[in-house]
XYZ file of C-alpha atoms in Angstrom:
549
model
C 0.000 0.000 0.000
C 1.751 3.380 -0.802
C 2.504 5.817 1.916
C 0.147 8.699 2.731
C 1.345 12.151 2.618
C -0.033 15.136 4.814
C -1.600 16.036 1.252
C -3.869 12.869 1.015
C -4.915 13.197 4.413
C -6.413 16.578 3.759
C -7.988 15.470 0.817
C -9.511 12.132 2.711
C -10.720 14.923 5.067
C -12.175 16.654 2.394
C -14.402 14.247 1.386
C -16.398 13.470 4.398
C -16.145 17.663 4.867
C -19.882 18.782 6.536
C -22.581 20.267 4.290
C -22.373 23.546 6.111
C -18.326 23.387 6.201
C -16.798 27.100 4.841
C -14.748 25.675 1.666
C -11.954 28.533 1.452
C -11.552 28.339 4.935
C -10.374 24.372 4.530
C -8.251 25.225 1.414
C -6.519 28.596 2.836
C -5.585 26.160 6.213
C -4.588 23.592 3.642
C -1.696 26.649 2.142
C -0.812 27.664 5.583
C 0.095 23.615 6.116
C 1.766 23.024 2.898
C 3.591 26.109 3.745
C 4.461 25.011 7.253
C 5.450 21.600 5.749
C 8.024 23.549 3.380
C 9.745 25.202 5.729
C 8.198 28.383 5.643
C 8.529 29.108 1.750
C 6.954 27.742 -1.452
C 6.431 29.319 -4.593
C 2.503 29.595 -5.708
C 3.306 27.476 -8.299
C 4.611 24.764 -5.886
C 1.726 25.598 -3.753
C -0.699 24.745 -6.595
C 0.698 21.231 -7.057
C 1.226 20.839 -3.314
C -2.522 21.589 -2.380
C -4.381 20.445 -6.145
C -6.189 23.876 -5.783
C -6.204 26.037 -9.481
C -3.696 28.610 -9.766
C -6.414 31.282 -9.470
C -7.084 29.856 -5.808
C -4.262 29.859 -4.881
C -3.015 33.689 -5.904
C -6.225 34.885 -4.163
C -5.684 33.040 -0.538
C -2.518 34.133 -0.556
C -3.646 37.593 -1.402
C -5.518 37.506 1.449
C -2.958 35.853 4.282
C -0.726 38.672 3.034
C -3.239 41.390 3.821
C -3.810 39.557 7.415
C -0.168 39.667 8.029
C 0.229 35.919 7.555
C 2.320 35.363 4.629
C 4.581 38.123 2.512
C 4.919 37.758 -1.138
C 8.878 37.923 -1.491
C 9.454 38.096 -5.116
C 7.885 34.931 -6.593
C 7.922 33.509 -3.182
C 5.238 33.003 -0.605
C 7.004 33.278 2.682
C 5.056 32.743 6.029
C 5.718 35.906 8.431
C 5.908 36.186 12.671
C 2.403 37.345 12.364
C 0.539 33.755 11.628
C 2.129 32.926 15.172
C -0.709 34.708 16.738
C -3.002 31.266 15.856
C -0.110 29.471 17.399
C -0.043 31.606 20.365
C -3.835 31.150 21.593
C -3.784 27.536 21.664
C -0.674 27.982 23.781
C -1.846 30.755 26.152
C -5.509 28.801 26.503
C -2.822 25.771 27.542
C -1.008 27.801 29.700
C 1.204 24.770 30.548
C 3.971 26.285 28.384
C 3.474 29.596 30.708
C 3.152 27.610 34.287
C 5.913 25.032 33.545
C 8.310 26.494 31.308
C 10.812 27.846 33.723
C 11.185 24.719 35.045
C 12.304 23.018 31.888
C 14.846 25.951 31.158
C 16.542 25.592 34.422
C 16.655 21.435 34.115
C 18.308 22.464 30.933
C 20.752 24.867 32.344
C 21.329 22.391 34.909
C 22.185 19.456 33.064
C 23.368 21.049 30.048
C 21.095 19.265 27.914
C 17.893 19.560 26.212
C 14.684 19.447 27.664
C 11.244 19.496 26.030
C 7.495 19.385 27.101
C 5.238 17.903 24.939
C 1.225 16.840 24.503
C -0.760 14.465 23.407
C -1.977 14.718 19.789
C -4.457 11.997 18.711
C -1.693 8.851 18.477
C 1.136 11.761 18.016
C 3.164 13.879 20.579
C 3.674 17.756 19.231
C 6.002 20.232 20.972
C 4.622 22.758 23.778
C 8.390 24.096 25.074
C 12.066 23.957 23.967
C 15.173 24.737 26.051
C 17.855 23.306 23.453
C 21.256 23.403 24.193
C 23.645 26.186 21.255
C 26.120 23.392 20.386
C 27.451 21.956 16.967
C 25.574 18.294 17.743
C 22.209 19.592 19.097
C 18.708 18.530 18.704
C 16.783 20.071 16.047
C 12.437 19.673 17.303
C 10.410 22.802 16.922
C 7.634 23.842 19.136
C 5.111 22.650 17.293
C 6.852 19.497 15.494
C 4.322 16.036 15.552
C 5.927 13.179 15.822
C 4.525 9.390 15.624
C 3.616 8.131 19.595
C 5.931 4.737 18.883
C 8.865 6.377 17.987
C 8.803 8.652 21.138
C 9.245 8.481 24.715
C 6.345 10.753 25.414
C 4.069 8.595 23.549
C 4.463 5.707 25.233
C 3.667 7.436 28.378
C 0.499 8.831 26.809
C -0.393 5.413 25.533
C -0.826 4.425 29.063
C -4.389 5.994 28.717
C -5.939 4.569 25.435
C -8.557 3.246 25.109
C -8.980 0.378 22.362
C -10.207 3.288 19.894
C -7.546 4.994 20.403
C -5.384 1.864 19.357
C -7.474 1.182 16.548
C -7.116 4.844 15.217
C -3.413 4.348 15.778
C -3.378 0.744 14.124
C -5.286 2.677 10.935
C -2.392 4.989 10.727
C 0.486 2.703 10.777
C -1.107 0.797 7.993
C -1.457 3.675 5.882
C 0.942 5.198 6.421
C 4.109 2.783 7.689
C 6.916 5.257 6.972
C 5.518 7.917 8.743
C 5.669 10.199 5.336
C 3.111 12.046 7.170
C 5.528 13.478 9.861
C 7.810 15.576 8.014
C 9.929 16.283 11.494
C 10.880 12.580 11.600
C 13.388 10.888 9.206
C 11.039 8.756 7.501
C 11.363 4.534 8.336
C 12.951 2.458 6.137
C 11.229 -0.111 4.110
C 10.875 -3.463 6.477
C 13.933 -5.176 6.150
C 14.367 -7.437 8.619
C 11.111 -9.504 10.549
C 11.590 -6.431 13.429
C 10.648 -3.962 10.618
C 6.801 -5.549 10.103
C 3.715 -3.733 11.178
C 3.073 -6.674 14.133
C 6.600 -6.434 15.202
C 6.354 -2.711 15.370
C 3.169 -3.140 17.395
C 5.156 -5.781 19.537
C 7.529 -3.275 20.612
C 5.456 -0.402 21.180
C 2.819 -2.758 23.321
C 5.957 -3.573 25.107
C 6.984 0.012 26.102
C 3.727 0.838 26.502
C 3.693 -1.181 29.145
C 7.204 -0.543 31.330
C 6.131 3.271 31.055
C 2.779 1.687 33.428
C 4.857 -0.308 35.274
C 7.821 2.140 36.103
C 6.384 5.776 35.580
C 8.974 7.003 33.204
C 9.480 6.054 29.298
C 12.816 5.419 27.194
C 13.934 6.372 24.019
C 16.893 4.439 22.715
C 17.367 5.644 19.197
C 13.704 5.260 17.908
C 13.777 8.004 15.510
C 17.345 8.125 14.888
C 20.688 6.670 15.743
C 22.151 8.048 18.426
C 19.763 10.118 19.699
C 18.080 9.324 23.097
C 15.815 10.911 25.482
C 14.484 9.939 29.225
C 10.683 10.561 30.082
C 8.007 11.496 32.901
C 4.678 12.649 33.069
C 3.745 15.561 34.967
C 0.172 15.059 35.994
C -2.711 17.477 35.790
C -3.793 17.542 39.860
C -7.575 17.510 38.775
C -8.059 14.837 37.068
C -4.690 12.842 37.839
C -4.063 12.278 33.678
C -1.417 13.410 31.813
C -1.289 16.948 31.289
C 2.116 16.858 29.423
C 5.606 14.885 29.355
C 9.044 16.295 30.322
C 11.828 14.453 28.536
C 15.736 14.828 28.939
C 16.900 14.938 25.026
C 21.145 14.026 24.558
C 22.831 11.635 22.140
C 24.181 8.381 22.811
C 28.047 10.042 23.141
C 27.066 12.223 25.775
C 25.108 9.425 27.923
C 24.516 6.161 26.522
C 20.269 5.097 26.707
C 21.100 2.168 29.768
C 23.111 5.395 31.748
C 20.016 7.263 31.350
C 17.759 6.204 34.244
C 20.629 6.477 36.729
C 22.032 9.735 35.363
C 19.458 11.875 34.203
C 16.143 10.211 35.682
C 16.724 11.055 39.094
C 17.025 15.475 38.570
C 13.607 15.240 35.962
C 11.450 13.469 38.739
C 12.944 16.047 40.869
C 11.873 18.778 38.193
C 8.707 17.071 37.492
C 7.308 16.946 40.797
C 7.752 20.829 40.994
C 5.958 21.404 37.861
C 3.137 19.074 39.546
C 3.458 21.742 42.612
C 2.981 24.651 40.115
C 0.244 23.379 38.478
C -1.614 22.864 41.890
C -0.810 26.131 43.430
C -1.824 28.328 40.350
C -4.058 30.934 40.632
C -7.021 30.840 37.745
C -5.920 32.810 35.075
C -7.001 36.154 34.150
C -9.050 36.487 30.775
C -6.765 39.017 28.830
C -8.067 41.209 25.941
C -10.819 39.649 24.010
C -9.592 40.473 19.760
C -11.752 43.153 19.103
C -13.620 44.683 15.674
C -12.401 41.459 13.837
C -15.520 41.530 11.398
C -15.556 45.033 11.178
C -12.104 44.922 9.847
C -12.633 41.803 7.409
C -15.943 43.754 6.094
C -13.628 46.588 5.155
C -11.026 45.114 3.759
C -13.492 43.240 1.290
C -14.562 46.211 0.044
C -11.366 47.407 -0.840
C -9.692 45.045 -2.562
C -12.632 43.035 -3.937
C -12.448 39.863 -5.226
C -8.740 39.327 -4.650
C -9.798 39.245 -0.434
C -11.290 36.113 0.519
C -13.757 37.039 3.020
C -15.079 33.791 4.781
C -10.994 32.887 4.789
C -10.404 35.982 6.918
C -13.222 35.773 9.345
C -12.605 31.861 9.641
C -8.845 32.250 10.741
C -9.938 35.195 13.324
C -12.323 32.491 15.098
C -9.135 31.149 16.264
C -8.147 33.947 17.867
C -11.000 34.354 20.129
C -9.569 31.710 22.515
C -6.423 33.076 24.659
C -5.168 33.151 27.885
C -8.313 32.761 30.662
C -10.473 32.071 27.347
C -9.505 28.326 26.820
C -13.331 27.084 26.168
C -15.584 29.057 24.326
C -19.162 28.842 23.261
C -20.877 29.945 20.170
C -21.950 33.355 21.797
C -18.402 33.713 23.381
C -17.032 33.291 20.327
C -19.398 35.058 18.197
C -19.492 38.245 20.969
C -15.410 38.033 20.975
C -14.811 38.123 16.731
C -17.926 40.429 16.006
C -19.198 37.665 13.816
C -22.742 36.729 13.483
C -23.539 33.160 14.990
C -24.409 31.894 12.345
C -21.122 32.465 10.682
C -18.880 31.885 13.939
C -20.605 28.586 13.564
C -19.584 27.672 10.348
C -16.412 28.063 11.049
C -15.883 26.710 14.530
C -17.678 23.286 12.466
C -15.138 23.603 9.334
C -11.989 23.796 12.058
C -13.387 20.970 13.952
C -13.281 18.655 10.819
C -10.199 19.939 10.319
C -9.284 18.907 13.910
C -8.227 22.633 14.938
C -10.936 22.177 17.854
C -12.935 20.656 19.612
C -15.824 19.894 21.954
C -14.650 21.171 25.401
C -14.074 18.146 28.167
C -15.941 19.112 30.655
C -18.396 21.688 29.599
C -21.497 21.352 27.494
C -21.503 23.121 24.115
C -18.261 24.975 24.278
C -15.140 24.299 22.211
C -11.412 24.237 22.773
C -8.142 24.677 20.066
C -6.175 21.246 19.851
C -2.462 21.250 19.734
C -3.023 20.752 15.963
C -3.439 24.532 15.438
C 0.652 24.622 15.915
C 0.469 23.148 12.272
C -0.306 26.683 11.005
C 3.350 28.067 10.718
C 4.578 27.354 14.175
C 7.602 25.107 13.566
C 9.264 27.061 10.934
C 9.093 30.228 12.224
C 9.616 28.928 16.470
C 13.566 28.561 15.516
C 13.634 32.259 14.227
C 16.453 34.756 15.271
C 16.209 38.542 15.462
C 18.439 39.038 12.781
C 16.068 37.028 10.590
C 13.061 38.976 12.129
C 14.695 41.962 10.945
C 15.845 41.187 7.604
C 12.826 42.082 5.391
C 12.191 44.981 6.903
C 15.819 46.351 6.832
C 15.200 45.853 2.949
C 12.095 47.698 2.940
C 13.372 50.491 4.524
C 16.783 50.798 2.594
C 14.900 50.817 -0.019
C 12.257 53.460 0.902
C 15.129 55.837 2.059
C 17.378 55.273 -0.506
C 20.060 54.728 2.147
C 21.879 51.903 4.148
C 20.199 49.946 6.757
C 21.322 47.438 9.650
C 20.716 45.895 13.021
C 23.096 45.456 15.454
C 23.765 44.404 19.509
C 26.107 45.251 22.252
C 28.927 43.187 22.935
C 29.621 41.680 26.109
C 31.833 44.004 27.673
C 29.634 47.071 26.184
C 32.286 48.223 24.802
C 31.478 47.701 20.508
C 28.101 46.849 18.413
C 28.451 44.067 16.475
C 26.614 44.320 13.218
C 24.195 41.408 13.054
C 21.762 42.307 9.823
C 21.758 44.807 6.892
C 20.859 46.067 3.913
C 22.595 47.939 1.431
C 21.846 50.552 -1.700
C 23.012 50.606 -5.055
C 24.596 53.942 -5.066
C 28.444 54.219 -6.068
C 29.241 56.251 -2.444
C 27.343 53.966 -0.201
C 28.028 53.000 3.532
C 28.769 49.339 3.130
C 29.525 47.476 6.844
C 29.879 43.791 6.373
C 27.413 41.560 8.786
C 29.958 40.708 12.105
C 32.230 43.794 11.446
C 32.397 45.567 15.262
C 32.757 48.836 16.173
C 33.276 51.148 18.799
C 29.992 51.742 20.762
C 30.303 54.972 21.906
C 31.547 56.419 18.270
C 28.427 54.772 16.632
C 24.771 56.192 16.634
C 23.612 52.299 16.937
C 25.817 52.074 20.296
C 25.091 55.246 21.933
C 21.249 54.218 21.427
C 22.268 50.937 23.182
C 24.420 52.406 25.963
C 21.823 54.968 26.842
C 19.526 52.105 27.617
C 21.586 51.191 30.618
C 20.852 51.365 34.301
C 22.681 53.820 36.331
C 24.451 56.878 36.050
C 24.786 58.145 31.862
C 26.475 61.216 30.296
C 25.017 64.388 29.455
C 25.194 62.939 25.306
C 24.059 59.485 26.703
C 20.790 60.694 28.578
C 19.630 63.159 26.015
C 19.450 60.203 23.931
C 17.126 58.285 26.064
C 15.379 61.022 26.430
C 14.834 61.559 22.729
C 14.308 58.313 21.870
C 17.371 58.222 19.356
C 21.002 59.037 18.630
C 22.838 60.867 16.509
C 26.621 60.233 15.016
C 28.279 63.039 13.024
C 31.407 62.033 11.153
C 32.781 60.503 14.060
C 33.554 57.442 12.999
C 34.919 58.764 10.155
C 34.594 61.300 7.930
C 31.501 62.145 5.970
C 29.842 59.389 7.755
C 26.568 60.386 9.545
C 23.515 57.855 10.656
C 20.878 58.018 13.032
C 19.443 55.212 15.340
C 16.735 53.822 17.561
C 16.491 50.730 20.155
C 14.451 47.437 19.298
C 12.867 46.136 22.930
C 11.593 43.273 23.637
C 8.365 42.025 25.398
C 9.674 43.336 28.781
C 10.848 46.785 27.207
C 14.381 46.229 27.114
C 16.204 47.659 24.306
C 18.212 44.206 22.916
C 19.666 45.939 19.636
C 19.135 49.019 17.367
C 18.937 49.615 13.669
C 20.287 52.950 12.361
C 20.487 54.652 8.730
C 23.551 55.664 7.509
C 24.754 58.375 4.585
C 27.110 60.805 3.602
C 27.062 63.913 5.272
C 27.113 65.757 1.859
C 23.608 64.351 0.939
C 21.573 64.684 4.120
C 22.232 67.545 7.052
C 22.048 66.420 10.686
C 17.940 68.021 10.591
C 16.942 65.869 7.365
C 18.232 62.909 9.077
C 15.967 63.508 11.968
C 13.140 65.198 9.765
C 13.127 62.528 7.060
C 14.876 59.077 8.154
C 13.922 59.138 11.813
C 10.255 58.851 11.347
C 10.950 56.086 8.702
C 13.754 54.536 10.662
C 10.917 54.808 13.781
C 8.122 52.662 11.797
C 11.041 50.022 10.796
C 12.187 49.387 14.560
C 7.994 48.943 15.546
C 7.329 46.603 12.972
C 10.647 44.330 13.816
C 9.583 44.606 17.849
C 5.958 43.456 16.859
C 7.191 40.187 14.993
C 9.385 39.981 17.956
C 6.825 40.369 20.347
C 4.786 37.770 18.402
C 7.957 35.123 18.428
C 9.115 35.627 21.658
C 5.938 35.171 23.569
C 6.785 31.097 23.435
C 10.096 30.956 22.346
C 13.295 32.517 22.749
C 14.756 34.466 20.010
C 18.605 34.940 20.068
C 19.621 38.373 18.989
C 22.793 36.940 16.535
């Protein structure tokens, strides 16, 4: 039986899709997979044989994901952007586990100096909730987000503990069509059975077996199921309601570091330790708060449709905004909440809310009547590419746009260590025969640059006269001080907490642009570029952690 692709089970989910189902919603979640799948990029060509929609389709969903903020049309590239993370981001604050138990998986990283990831159940897969990976040249490579087959995973044995035989005959379906798990694109795919180990029963065999220890002993193994030499160890850290799984905290290294039979005795020990804390958290928690409800969603949609027509796809638009409604304090909704959140009519917050449960993006809430909830599955929209992002990535595109809107030089760049010299980390250049050209990684003096005075005057303490007039404006100035005929003017990029963690600056000659056109003309411009790079930041860093080089 040949393998089926993420492609084939959209279509098979096509076919049984509900009479009432909201058709461009399915297909535009169908491009935001494919693009997902890609790693973040695909031509619309490539996206019309990778989804089977017509050309035409295609052009005009991703017409409209650009307009939402979703996607950017780079060239003839579609290119998924920081702001599809926002779907990503409400299934994660309605979790809150990610929030609550977090901390505790960085410092088991920092402790052991290995990875450490938290991870849910989803259907007969585990997906991704939290990351603290380890910056070495042999490191593991899961995304938040990333799905990966139950039986080839130390999580999902532990989360096999609780099937029930339909949840083993759903799993059983799977395998069969899909035996190389072509359908997980974060896994190396199996090999063809080779051996009588490789067959489906033997398979089964195994996983029965492991399925079993993890019952018996609390804690699962992974001994190179997905690839040589990589192992993990595993516990469950128990939701204090209902005594379940909430989610599973594994130790991730490679079998050089500590060999799979070392694991239990070396590593074990500290993630019980680390587990039983998390347990502690999740008892002691205060209910959340409800933050900000999305507001004048269908107001906005009903706008944009009557400005650009045809090319906006309406029912798309409101469709993806329905996801948004849930949030942190908001993880169960009903048709009014939902409807009274978006702006959407109920009739139309129900179409959608039934086309994403087909599509398995929710569903009916556990333990209260006629409300729904997101599934981990929404992380499929864009998360994984985009949850391994770094600032100087974030700021690329935009350093383009504004080079070229200003005709002039653009780049990013941090603080050293020592605070004593930016290192360039991003740029963008012009074509102009006298241009400022700083290679990517060149370093300069901080206090001589406009991007290192903006930095410095972020500091605590005590500044200079120059130094606080610069916080106090907002921006700095450098006039031929680095050399000669070289002027440029900066501001700081913050992060969620408000911390400036780099600055991007224009640059020219001083015998094109006085010290007041700078500040007249590039500042405001040079202003809009650092708020759109600190919103995708915001939008990235809200799970993950973005390094700034």
């Amino acid at each position: 039986m040949p393998a089926m692709t993420a492609v084939d089970a959209d279509a098979r989910a096509g076919a049984g899709e509900p009479a009432e189902a909201v058709g461009p919603l399915a297909r535009g979640v169908g491009v935001l997979r494919r693009l997902a799948e890609a790693g973040g990029t695909l031509s619309p060509s490539a996206l019309e044989r990778a989804t089977g929609l017509a050309r035409s389709t295609v052009d005009r969903i991703t017409a409209t994901l650009a307009r939402m903020g979703y996607v950017r049309l780079d060239g003839r590239d579609v290119v998924l952007t920081p702001g599809v993370l926002e779907l990503g981001n409400a299934y994660l604050a309605a979790l809150r586990l990610p929030a609550l138990l977090g901390a505790r998986a960085d410092a088991l990283a920092d402790e052991l100096d290995e990875s450490v990831s938290l991870a849910v159940a989803d259907r007969d897969g585990i997906r991704f909730i939290h990351q603290a990976t380890r910056r070495r040249a042999l490191s593991v490579s899961f995304r938040i987000g990333d799905l990966l087959p139950a039986e080839r995973t130390a999580p999902g044995a532990l989360f096999a503990t609780q099937w029930a035989e339909p949840d083993w005959a759903r799993w059983r379906t799977r395998r069969a069509e899909d035996p190389r798990d072509t359908a997980f694109p974060a896994v190396p795919p199996r090999p063809e059975p080779a051996t009588a180990d490789d067959t489906a029963d033997a398979v089964e065999a195994a996983f029965a077996d492991r399925v079993r220890a993890a019952r018996r002993d609390g804690w699962a193994l992974d001994d190179q199921l997905i690839e040589p030499g990589l192992v993990a160890v595993s516990a469950p850290v128990r939701d204090p309601r209902t005594g379940r799984v909430a989610c599973v905290a594994s130790v991730v290294s490679h079998t050089s570091r500590h060999p799979a039979a070392e694991l239990p005795a070396t590593l074990l020990p500290r993630l019980r330790t680390a587990v039983e804390a998390m347990e502690a958290d999740l008892r002691t928690a205060p209910p959340p708060e409800p933050g900000p409800a999305p507001a004048g969603l269908a107001t906005w949609t009903t706008a944009t449709k009557q400005e650009l027509g045809r090319d906006f796809v309406e029912s798309l638009a409101r469709g993806l905004t329905v996801l948004t409604a849930f949030g942190e304090g908001r993880p169960a909704l009903s048709l009014t909440d939902v409807a009274r959140a978006t702006g959407l009519s109920r009739a139309t917050a129900r179409r959608a809310l039934l086309t994403h449960e087909h599509l398995g993006l929710v569903a009916p809430a556990a333990h209260q009547d006629r409300a729904f909830t997101l599934t981990p599955r929404v992380l499929d929209l864009g998360f994984p590419p985009l949850s391994r992002t770094t600032l100087p990535r974030l700021a690329q595109p935009h350093l383009r746009a504004l080079a070229d809107r200003v005709r002039e030089p653009a780049a990013l760049a941090v603080l050293t260590a020592d605070g004593t010299e930016v290192q360039y980390t991003a740029g963008a250049d012009t074509s102009g025969v006298l241009t400022v050209r700083i290679p990517v990684g060149a370093r300069l003096p901080a206090a001589a640059t406009s991007l290192g005075r903006v930095l410095l005057a972020d500091a605590d303490g005590p500044l200079s006269p120059e130094l606080a007039e610069a916080k106090a404006r907002g921006y700095a100035l450098a006039d031929e001080e680095l050399e000669s005929g070289l002027r440029s003017v900066a501001v700081p990029v913050r992060d969620r907490t408000g911390r400036a963690v780099a600055a991007v600056n224009v640059a020219t000659h001083a015998a094109r642009r006085t010290l007041e056109d700078c500040v007249q003309r590039l500042l405001p411009a040079l202003r809009a570029t650092a708020d759109d790079i600190q919103r995708d930041l915001h939008q990235v860093s809200r799970f993950t952690k973005v390094p700034t080089t």
